[in-house]
């Protein structure tokens, strides 16, 4: 195997699928010669041409709607949002149309499309370019939501997302684009709804999503030095959610922490914590379930404020230490 | 060029001050470019080098009590509306002495005292806001007008179309001012429109549309002054399209693969500052030496701004959770 970046893994998945399936195409702003704001589609227009790598005007509502219309009539579009924040402009089409068409039509139609959405903070791009709004979309029946945490998962999950017959929101994290992992050259699929144990441990179950998986891995190394063995579970997909893997881990460890970058209030980690509390794992809990999430603020530009707006490695270490002491 | 400069009424502005402002804008953005390259500024920025005539001329036609809405490429608008470059530089550097305490950064500078309702990270986001500000003027009989800056790319957002129609049916005092710099990021106006002039869209909403050479300070001033008079008299909004060009890349990392170096050179020959300088000299308003002094004065002001910003503190961590809600 060879190491490639998260960004390359996403591009490779799209390119390999597009070579096999003429119904798959990409549309979005500046995805042509510019290669997209984060360079994900770099080189693709050269290979696939402007028919299948379609540069659009700055019109998120129309881009989303056009993707839906194409999907409804037999294509399998991949729409790139330049920043996930702009989903707000595409929201009517995604929430009131894409998510509901199959159900409203009594199961007669399907909308097989992927919305690729770079999210998260850490680049100094401030309040309108740094959000993590995945919980909004996860709330809507009919949409699936994927959040890959490394290059390997990104490639396999994107393949599964493109093959899925539903609208799938694929959350990429800007800070992960340059991170590397071993990624097979051939195309492979990671089923949606299958969590991954990113690190095995016996003392506490830490459920982490997106960029927080990496931070949790670093935190777990530090905690191991204190003799605390953290088990890290990455759900990888929020909808569908593999709650089984989480519950069985909590039953073993007796403790559960959930960490996510999005604003803590109403974030998807709240859903995970609730599901654990409602499950058979409840009787095994030795401590209250805890959540770490973003502060209830828009993301500020000033670097230190920005860092403190979302959980960092030291916050995870401290929270887990406190949790262990309380037992 | 019709009216001799000396005989012109610049709405009470000193013509040499307008020349100074153009240099202040150019030197500010060139300094920002340099500081980004050195890693002294966190985040992203959009420079308006080459587009100095549009903000200066448009704002010269306004009263101090009039308002503007700005864009992601907003440093020029902000300076032309009377901002203090020191507080702007401090904002870009994330310092507490900046216009927004360092929370907003380059894309969110607002200077409410001078009537600048804010830059915007969302393309097209400010257009309906300008309409609302004009509504206040009408409802409260405040008699101010609102000049709404946006780019060519923004006119393909639904917000543009909805806002123009609303302003038109309510006869609101708005001047919709499109800085057509030929590209929305990498999207050329030649590819993103089937019309030659964006100003033609005015017809669809029942308001006058004007095309003007955006690198000609006098021409821009004249057309805006007309639209302002119309708006103030209660006759309603206008759409102005100023053709210009951004000399630098879209934002901090842009290889400019979507355009040619020849095209850039051709536009640089239409440098709005050099053009106005020749006019001032030809008409005997100032000597070359005097104009060079003005430029040097602007340079000193920028140096002062940098040292003010560099010597300013960052916001404290307590400030992270302040300002989310009004009291
Ligand atoms: C709703 C939205 N879509 C996309 C972007 C990303 N983006 C920022 S600036 C820009 C180009 C804007 O072009 P234009 O309106 O012509 O302004 P210019 O940059 O040329 O000044 C794009 C696509 C954004 N900030 N907001
Ligand atoms: Mg433009």
XYZ file of C-alpha atoms and ligand atoms in Angstrom:
681
model
C 0.000 0.000 0.000
C 1.013 3.617 -0.296
C 0.327 6.683 1.775
C -1.796 9.402 0.265
C -3.525 12.436 1.706
C -7.176 12.731 2.623
C -7.577 15.190 -0.225
C -5.982 12.760 -2.699
C -8.106 9.902 -1.384
C -11.302 11.837 -2.076
C -10.125 12.774 -5.554
C -9.085 9.184 -6.258
C -12.460 7.782 -5.190
C -14.300 10.255 -7.426
C -11.989 9.641 -10.381
C -12.125 5.862 -10.144
C -15.914 5.845 -9.906
C -16.199 8.310 -12.783
C -14.049 6.077 -14.986
C -16.507 3.248 -14.397
C -19.848 5.009 -14.331
C -20.752 7.685 -16.845
C -23.729 8.752 -14.728
C -21.426 10.152 -12.072
C -20.368 13.766 -12.535
C -19.299 16.675 -10.320
C -20.703 20.169 -10.173
C -19.656 23.117 -8.076
C -17.915 26.458 -7.896
C -14.331 26.724 -9.145
C -13.880 22.959 -9.465
C -12.404 23.264 -12.980
C -8.867 24.513 -13.644
C -8.818 26.100 -10.203
C -9.267 22.613 -8.739
C -11.726 23.705 -6.052
C -11.048 25.958 -3.092
C -9.104 23.163 -1.361
C -7.627 21.585 -4.483
C -9.710 18.412 -4.190
C -10.717 18.296 -7.863
C -7.309 19.375 -9.156
C -6.571 17.670 -12.477
C -10.063 16.254 -12.862
C -11.339 18.626 -15.526
C -8.230 17.756 -17.535
C -9.181 14.067 -17.388
C -12.974 14.192 -17.548
C -13.639 17.455 -19.369
C -16.028 20.284 -18.574
C -19.149 18.169 -19.212
C -18.477 15.970 -16.206
C -16.550 18.447 -14.064
C -18.998 21.303 -14.303
C -17.934 24.708 -13.094
C -21.013 26.535 -11.901
C -21.890 30.137 -11.179
C -22.121 31.116 -7.497
C -25.655 29.783 -7.063
C -25.825 27.161 -4.308
C -29.611 26.832 -4.396
C -29.588 26.155 -8.134
C -26.590 23.834 -7.929
C -28.297 21.723 -5.268
C -31.602 21.757 -7.106
C -29.952 20.842 -10.397
C -28.161 17.949 -8.699
C -31.488 16.747 -7.321
C -33.199 17.007 -10.694
C -30.380 15.134 -12.393
C -30.412 12.447 -9.698
C -34.161 12.061 -9.988
C -33.785 11.326 -13.695
C -30.963 8.835 -13.659
C -27.675 10.628 -12.988
C -25.511 10.274 -9.853
C -24.212 13.797 -9.207
C -21.578 14.845 -6.713
C -22.038 18.443 -5.692
C -19.139 20.309 -4.120
C -20.035 23.076 -1.712
C -17.052 25.384 -1.540
C -17.427 25.644 2.251
C -19.968 23.625 4.202
C -21.308 26.894 5.641
C -22.947 27.657 2.292
C -25.264 24.698 2.785
C -27.577 27.313 4.282
C -28.245 28.617 0.779
C -28.799 25.102 -0.588
C -30.862 24.111 2.422
C -34.340 24.407 0.957
C -33.451 22.103 -1.898
C -31.730 19.601 0.384
C -34.217 19.596 3.239
C -37.549 20.222 1.545
C -36.781 18.456 -1.715
C -33.930 15.928 -1.729
C -34.672 14.476 1.677
C -38.386 13.998 1.134
C -38.922 13.201 -2.511
C -38.741 9.433 -2.118
C -41.143 9.384 0.812
C -43.567 11.960 -0.553
C -43.775 10.040 -3.818
C -44.590 6.849 -1.968
C -41.228 5.220 -2.615
C -41.424 5.636 -6.392
C -38.390 7.872 -6.843
C -34.870 8.157 -5.509
C -32.310 10.940 -5.316
C -28.844 9.368 -5.459
C -26.506 12.287 -4.911
C -23.569 13.318 -2.752
C -22.967 16.763 -1.309
C -19.286 17.200 -0.464
C -18.921 19.840 2.203
C -15.623 21.058 3.721
C -16.308 22.040 7.297
C -14.687 22.955 10.553
C -12.533 25.650 12.086
C -8.822 26.146 12.523
C -7.900 28.146 9.446
C -8.728 31.636 10.690
C -11.499 31.991 8.133
C -13.875 33.190 10.884
C -17.574 32.880 11.588
C -19.043 32.295 8.137
C -16.404 29.823 6.891
C -15.708 27.585 9.888
C -18.924 26.003 11.060
C -19.825 22.389 11.750
C -23.534 22.200 10.995
C -23.752 18.432 10.455
C -26.380 18.040 13.181
C -28.823 20.163 11.166
C -28.676 17.679 8.320
C -28.584 14.602 10.528
C -31.888 15.791 11.966
C -33.686 15.438 8.665
C -35.162 12.027 7.774
C -34.155 11.099 4.240
C -30.628 12.499 4.377
C -27.553 10.461 5.284
C -24.547 12.129 6.877
C -20.955 10.925 6.638
C -17.912 12.333 8.433
C -14.626 10.657 7.513
C -11.726 11.155 9.922
C -8.820 9.890 7.827
C -7.771 9.274 4.237
C -8.579 5.544 4.296
C -12.103 6.121 5.541
C -12.596 9.044 3.175
C -11.995 6.931 0.080
C -14.109 3.978 1.139
C -16.952 6.045 2.526
C -17.090 8.277 -0.526
C -17.401 5.220 -2.762
C -20.259 3.973 -0.580
C -21.873 7.417 -0.581
C -21.804 7.609 -4.377
C -23.256 4.080 -4.639
C -26.011 4.891 -2.156
C -29.434 5.630 -3.631
C -30.086 8.508 -1.232
C -28.832 12.040 -0.779
C -25.660 11.798 1.298
C -23.969 14.777 2.912
C -20.242 14.069 3.003
C -18.504 16.249 5.577
C -14.802 16.771 4.898
C -12.610 18.597 7.390
C -10.318 21.318 6.069
C -7.576 20.502 8.541
C -7.600 16.843 7.482
C -6.984 17.440 3.765
C -3.206 17.248 4.112
C -3.139 14.325 6.575
C -1.880 10.991 5.223
C -2.804 7.354 5.672
C -2.272 4.023 3.962
C -4.896 3.808 1.260
C -5.352 0.906 -1.173
C -5.029 1.818 -4.826
C -8.046 -0.188 -5.869
C -11.558 1.056 -5.242
C -13.197 -0.245 -2.063
C -16.296 0.556 -0.130
C -16.856 1.080 3.590
C -20.529 0.456 4.364
C -22.426 3.430 5.727
C -23.438 2.679 9.305
C -20.332 0.837 10.430
C -18.366 2.411 13.258
C -14.636 1.869 13.573
C -12.718 1.256 16.787
C -9.788 3.576 16.199
C -8.052 2.466 19.387
C -8.913 -0.326 21.796
C -8.995 0.340 25.545
C -10.698 -0.858 28.686
C -11.272 2.166 30.929
C -13.416 4.599 28.982
C -15.230 4.729 25.667
C -14.540 7.950 23.801
C -16.851 8.499 20.847
C -15.225 11.027 18.505
C -16.243 12.414 15.155
C -14.345 14.089 12.312
C -11.235 16.018 13.307
C -11.797 15.044 16.948
C -10.731 11.475 16.176
C -7.144 12.619 15.644
C -7.214 14.794 18.716
C -8.633 11.897 20.709
C -5.849 9.592 19.514
C -3.245 12.069 20.709
C -5.093 12.512 24.000
C -5.286 8.725 24.437
C -1.501 8.432 24.073
C -1.049 10.986 26.843
C -3.642 9.318 29.062
C -2.016 5.915 28.557
C 1.053 7.309 30.313
C -1.154 7.793 33.373
C -2.415 4.244 33.012
C -5.797 5.244 31.572
C -6.773 3.056 28.613
C -9.125 4.870 26.284
C -11.186 3.120 23.638
C -11.859 5.443 20.707
C -14.881 4.814 18.547
C -15.368 6.725 15.348
C -18.972 6.314 14.134
C -17.798 7.474 10.657
C -21.402 7.983 9.634
C -23.883 9.891 11.772
C -26.844 8.692 9.734
C -27.067 5.737 9.750
C -25.424 5.447 13.165
C -23.834 2.225 14.380
C -25.017 2.553 17.966
C -24.415 -1.162 18.625
C -20.645 -0.850 18.521
C -20.798 2.128 20.866
C -23.130 0.443 23.344
C -21.121 -2.763 23.486
C -17.956 -0.779 24.143
C -19.595 1.216 26.952
C -20.790 -2.011 28.521
C -17.166 -3.125 28.681
C -15.626 0.131 29.886
C -18.417 1.507 32.066
C -17.688 5.046 31.007
C -18.652 7.132 27.994
C -17.409 10.476 26.720
C -18.473 12.042 23.437
C -16.374 14.703 21.705
C -17.296 16.741 18.653
C -16.242 20.035 17.142
C -19.724 21.432 16.511
C -21.342 23.720 19.060
C -22.074 21.503 22.070
C -25.689 22.602 22.433
C -27.817 20.497 20.127
C -24.807 18.902 18.426
C -24.916 15.347 17.140
C -22.923 14.168 20.165
C -26.020 14.943 22.231
C -27.886 12.350 20.197
C -25.148 9.783 20.764
C -25.099 10.483 24.513
C -28.889 10.126 24.673
C -28.845 6.846 22.795
C -26.243 5.450 25.197
C -28.295 6.634 28.189
C -31.389 4.949 26.771
C -29.568 1.713 26.022
C -28.749 -1.393 28.019
C -25.312 0.164 28.631
C -26.931 2.476 31.182
C -26.755 -0.140 33.924
C -23.031 -0.539 33.304
C -22.175 3.154 33.694
C -19.831 4.002 36.557
C -19.987 7.741 35.860
C -22.288 10.171 34.097
C -21.836 10.366 30.326
C -19.930 13.502 29.406
C -19.877 15.595 26.243
C -17.179 17.893 24.945
C -18.202 20.202 22.155
C -17.596 23.630 20.712
C -18.357 26.700 22.813
C -21.668 28.350 22.107
C -20.133 31.064 19.948
C -19.602 31.799 16.267
C -15.980 30.926 15.373
C -13.819 34.027 15.927
C -10.861 34.982 13.731
C -8.288 35.870 16.401
C -6.080 32.739 16.614
C -6.181 31.968 20.351
C -9.898 32.623 20.593
C -10.445 30.355 17.621
C -8.438 27.568 19.253
C -10.419 27.865 22.450
C -13.762 27.790 20.670
C -13.499 24.036 20.004
C -12.192 21.080 22.040
C -8.418 20.600 21.931
C -6.233 17.679 23.005
C -5.682 19.161 26.468
C -9.431 19.549 27.014
C -9.998 15.892 26.189
C -7.172 14.778 28.488
C -8.500 16.873 31.344
C -12.090 15.740 30.918
C -11.172 12.060 30.861
C -8.879 12.441 33.874
C -11.696 14.076 35.828
C -14.058 11.383 34.772
C -11.712 8.648 35.986
C -11.229 10.370 39.347
C -14.949 10.598 39.945
C -15.469 6.856 39.704
C -13.477 63.782 -20.408
C -15.865 66.625 -20.310
C -15.886 68.795 -17.212
C -12.507 70.265 -16.203
C -11.464 68.871 -12.824
C -11.190 72.304 -11.268
C -14.807 73.092 -12.137
C -16.170 69.875 -10.705
C -18.183 69.672 -7.574
C -16.970 66.576 -5.738
C -19.754 66.623 -3.177
C -17.557 68.743 -0.948
C -14.533 66.438 -1.185
C -11.055 67.722 -1.939
C -10.028 66.084 -5.200
C -6.519 65.467 -3.879
C -8.000 63.626 -0.929
C -9.619 61.229 -3.370
C -6.219 60.637 -4.907
C -4.805 60.040 -1.431
C -7.561 57.551 -0.634
C -6.826 55.524 -3.750
C -3.211 55.208 -2.649
C -4.215 54.381 0.885
C -6.298 51.493 -0.422
C -3.604 50.198 -2.740
C -0.841 50.425 -0.178
C -3.018 48.896 2.524
C -3.757 45.863 0.403
C -0.188 45.525 -0.840
C 0.955 45.566 2.765
C -1.647 42.962 3.710
C -0.446 40.790 0.835
C 3.111 41.048 2.089
C 2.106 40.286 5.674
C 0.119 37.222 4.655
C 3.093 35.962 2.682
C 5.196 36.313 5.840
C 2.594 34.481 7.915
C 1.850 37.510 10.082
C -1.901 37.307 9.495
C -4.079 34.287 10.270
C -6.987 33.394 7.999
C -7.693 34.611 4.537
C -8.052 37.879 2.670
C -9.225 39.283 -0.641
C -7.349 42.217 -2.098
C -8.746 44.986 -4.276
C -5.510 46.214 -5.840
C -6.453 47.592 -9.272
C -9.996 48.353 -8.129
C -9.335 51.547 -6.170
C -11.443 53.926 -8.258
C -14.781 52.237 -7.634
C -14.926 52.515 -3.839
C -13.386 55.983 -3.745
C -15.633 57.440 -6.431
C -18.781 55.733 -5.153
C -18.261 56.817 -1.563
C -17.313 60.364 -2.647
C -20.827 60.703 -4.053
C -22.341 59.797 -0.662
C -22.932 61.912 2.422
C -21.345 60.892 5.690
C -24.803 59.861 6.906
C -25.342 57.527 3.961
C -24.612 53.863 4.423
C -22.868 51.093 2.548
C -22.833 47.309 2.628
C -19.602 45.666 1.613
C -18.177 42.303 0.582
C -15.363 39.848 1.255
C -13.231 42.130 -0.937
C -14.019 45.039 1.294
C -10.888 46.874 2.436
C -11.332 49.533 -0.251
C -14.994 50.142 0.608
C -14.116 50.461 4.257
C -11.282 52.957 3.687
C -13.308 54.990 1.199
C -16.179 55.285 3.692
C -13.790 56.843 6.154
C -12.326 54.026 8.236
C -9.142 54.270 10.235
C -6.559 51.977 8.641
C -4.952 51.313 12.025
C -8.117 49.753 13.378
C -8.509 47.822 10.144
C -4.990 46.419 10.310
C -5.512 45.535 13.958
C -8.663 43.645 12.998
C -6.834 41.672 10.330
C -4.182 40.775 12.874
C -6.802 39.564 15.327
C -6.104 42.323 17.880
C -8.552 43.661 20.403
C -8.069 47.209 19.096
C -9.493 46.204 15.715
C -12.916 47.265 14.468
C -14.472 44.025 15.725
C -12.113 43.252 18.635
C -10.306 40.789 16.391
C -13.328 38.516 16.238
C -14.239 39.222 12.634
C -10.999 39.546 10.687
C -10.651 40.683 7.087
C -14.023 39.417 5.879
C -16.141 40.959 8.605
C -14.938 44.494 9.222
C -17.813 46.802 10.077
C -17.493 50.503 10.840
C -20.986 51.483 11.880
C -20.006 55.020 12.892
C -19.028 55.818 9.321
C -22.072 54.027 7.944
C -20.304 50.850 6.863
C -22.734 48.078 7.757
C -20.068 45.494 7.222
C -18.065 43.317 4.914
C -19.495 39.872 4.282
C -18.141 36.364 3.947
C -21.234 35.174 2.156
C -21.327 36.092 -1.509
C -24.528 38.067 -2.047
C -25.182 38.139 1.694
C -25.132 41.922 1.980
C -27.509 42.701 -0.874
C -30.835 42.168 0.920
C -29.366 43.767 4.045
C -28.831 46.973 2.079
C -32.501 46.847 1.135
C -33.480 46.594 4.790
C -31.263 49.506 5.746
C -32.911 51.565 3.022
C -36.299 50.547 4.374
C -35.360 52.054 7.746
C -34.395 55.260 6.002
C -37.824 55.449 4.398
C -39.866 54.359 7.373
C -38.064 56.660 9.805
C -37.692 59.470 7.226
C -33.960 59.572 7.800
C -33.231 60.522 4.220
C -30.042 58.537 3.919
C -29.333 56.311 0.927
C -27.620 52.933 0.934
C -24.924 51.992 -1.519
C -24.631 48.250 -1.835
C -21.329 46.867 -3.124
C -21.116 43.375 -4.613
C -19.207 41.511 -7.290
C -20.181 40.095 -10.655
C -20.282 36.603 -9.163
C -22.798 37.662 -6.530
C -25.351 38.553 -9.183
C -25.879 34.850 -9.819
C -27.103 34.284 -6.283
C -30.834 34.311 -5.660
C -30.336 36.973 -2.989
C -29.387 39.499 -5.689
C -32.557 38.935 -7.686
C -34.895 38.870 -4.726
C -33.353 41.991 -3.226
C -33.486 44.041 -6.423
C -37.122 43.241 -6.946
C -37.994 44.122 -3.371
C -36.152 47.426 -3.500
C -37.848 48.236 -6.791
C -41.429 47.571 -5.692
C -40.897 49.571 -2.514
C -39.029 52.413 -4.289
C -36.217 52.183 -1.770
C -33.169 54.456 -1.783
C -30.556 51.854 -2.740
C -27.743 52.068 -5.238
C -26.848 48.509 -6.259
C -23.209 48.822 -7.236
C -21.645 45.862 -9.013
C -17.870 45.804 -9.232
C -17.487 43.574 -12.255
C -13.840 42.589 -12.036
C -14.357 39.948 -14.749
C -14.132 36.950 -12.412
C -15.903 35.392 -9.485
C -12.926 33.530 -8.129
C -12.044 31.486 -11.253
C -15.393 31.879 -12.972
C -15.037 34.250 -15.910
C -18.004 36.489 -16.694
C -17.702 35.150 -20.236
C -18.602 31.682 -18.982
C -20.958 32.516 -16.156
C -23.286 34.873 -18.066
C -25.060 34.833 -21.409
C -25.316 38.620 -21.338
C -22.624 41.214 -22.015
C -23.642 43.620 -19.306
C -24.889 42.729 -15.851
C -26.535 46.161 -15.802
C -29.075 44.724 -18.263
C -30.570 42.792 -15.368
C -31.985 46.083 -14.085
C -34.650 45.923 -16.787
C -36.065 42.765 -15.248
C -36.748 44.618 -12.018
C -37.904 47.931 -13.418
C -35.008 50.136 -12.456
C -32.357 52.005 -14.449
C -29.151 50.138 -15.220
C -25.844 51.826 -16.077
C -22.521 50.497 -17.311
C -19.454 52.516 -16.433
C -15.688 52.239 -16.806
C -14.782 51.287 -13.255
C -11.199 52.437 -13.623
C -12.269 56.001 -14.390
C -12.808 57.823 -11.111
C -14.733 60.696 -12.678
C -17.056 58.519 -14.719
C -17.912 56.379 -11.696
C -18.486 59.452 -9.574
C -20.889 60.938 -12.125
C -23.034 57.879 -12.509
C -23.222 57.226 -8.775
C -24.054 60.878 -8.073
C -26.981 60.565 -10.459
C -28.240 57.378 -8.843
C -27.863 58.907 -5.388
C -29.911 61.940 -6.409
C -32.590 59.662 -7.793
C -32.653 57.528 -4.650
C -32.755 60.541 -2.340
C -35.613 62.080 -4.271
C -37.719 58.995 -3.626
C -37.610 57.715 -7.208
C -36.145 54.360 -6.161
C -33.129 52.144 -6.735
C -30.621 51.876 -9.590
C -28.189 49.217 -10.710
C -24.699 50.297 -11.686
C -22.126 47.983 -13.203
C -18.530 49.210 -13.050
C -16.140 47.239 -15.254
C -12.799 46.770 -13.578
C -10.170 44.128 -12.821
C -8.536 42.619 -9.774
C -4.787 42.565 -10.234
C -3.972 39.920 -7.640
C -5.274 36.407 -7.138
C -8.731 35.785 -5.715
C -7.474 35.142 -2.205
C -4.176 34.273 -0.648
C -3.502 31.102 -2.662
C -4.417 31.375 -6.312
C -2.216 30.314 -9.228
C -4.473 32.337 -11.621
C -4.607 29.455 -14.118
C -7.988 30.598 -15.358
C -6.636 33.771 -16.991
C -3.650 34.847 -19.028
C -0.724 37.063 -18.053
C -1.411 39.081 -21.252
C -4.902 39.878 -20.071
C -3.515 41.000 -16.718
C -0.944 43.233 -18.395
C -3.578 44.806 -20.614
C -5.736 45.682 -17.616
C -2.798 46.976 -15.616
C -2.277 49.510 -18.386
C -5.674 50.901 -17.354
C -4.452 51.519 -13.796
C -7.085 53.754 -12.188
C -4.555 55.574 -10.033
C -2.127 56.335 -12.856
C -5.017 57.539 -14.993
C -6.230 59.949 -12.383
C -2.706 61.118 -11.683
C -2.254 62.109 -15.343
C -5.542 63.968 -15.242
C -4.489 65.901 -12.173
C -1.177 66.856 -13.750
C -2.591 67.614 -17.201
C -5.208 69.912 -15.758
C -2.712 71.676 -13.558
C -4.368 70.669 -10.292
C -1.131 69.359 -8.835
C 2.453 68.759 -9.838
C 4.044 65.357 -10.081
C 6.046 66.203 -6.991
C 2.979 67.113 -4.962
C 1.282 63.896 -6.004
C 4.329 61.876 -5.030
C 4.184 63.514 -1.629
C 0.569 62.433 -1.266
C 1.554 58.892 -2.081
C 4.364 59.033 0.478
C 1.914 60.314 3.069
C -0.329 57.313 2.420
C 2.645 55.010 2.811
C 3.482 56.522 6.180
C -0.103 56.081 7.289
C 0.075 52.381 6.434
C 3.337 51.991 8.342
C 1.665 53.638 11.326
C -1.240 51.220 10.996
C 1.069 48.216 11.023
C 2.942 49.354 14.084
C -0.325 50.205 15.869
C -1.620 46.710 15.113
C 1.593 44.945 16.016
C 1.742 46.729 19.343
C -1.873 45.987 20.208
C -2.887 43.127 22.494
C -4.951 40.139 21.475
C -8.424 39.780 22.934
C -8.471 37.926 26.248
C -9.976 34.462 26.516
C -12.834 35.843 28.590
C -13.935 37.704 25.479
C -14.530 34.480 23.578
C -18.034 34.056 24.953
C -18.970 37.738 25.014
C -21.040 39.461 22.314
C -23.086 36.422 21.294
C -26.340 38.029 22.428
C -27.312 41.660 22.902
C -28.175 42.735 26.421
C -22.489 31.901 -0.736
C -21.048 31.814 -1.050
N -20.652 31.010 -2.052
C -19.339 30.912 -2.349
C -18.411 31.616 -1.641
C -16.943 31.476 -1.945
N -16.477 32.667 -2.641
C -15.986 33.717 -1.956
S -15.678 35.010 -2.937
C -16.181 34.195 -4.305
C -16.166 34.876 -5.617
C -17.031 36.079 -5.599
O -17.013 36.676 -6.831
P -17.541 38.164 -7.038
O -18.891 38.302 -6.458
O -17.379 38.472 -8.467
O -16.559 39.034 -6.151
P -14.969 39.227 -6.312
O -14.329 38.159 -5.497
O -14.615 39.108 -7.738
O -14.696 40.570 -5.751
C -16.581 32.907 -3.982
C -17.051 31.887 -4.938
C -18.874 32.434 -0.592
N -18.020 33.122 0.181
N -20.189 32.538 -0.336
Mg -15.772 39.364 -9.417
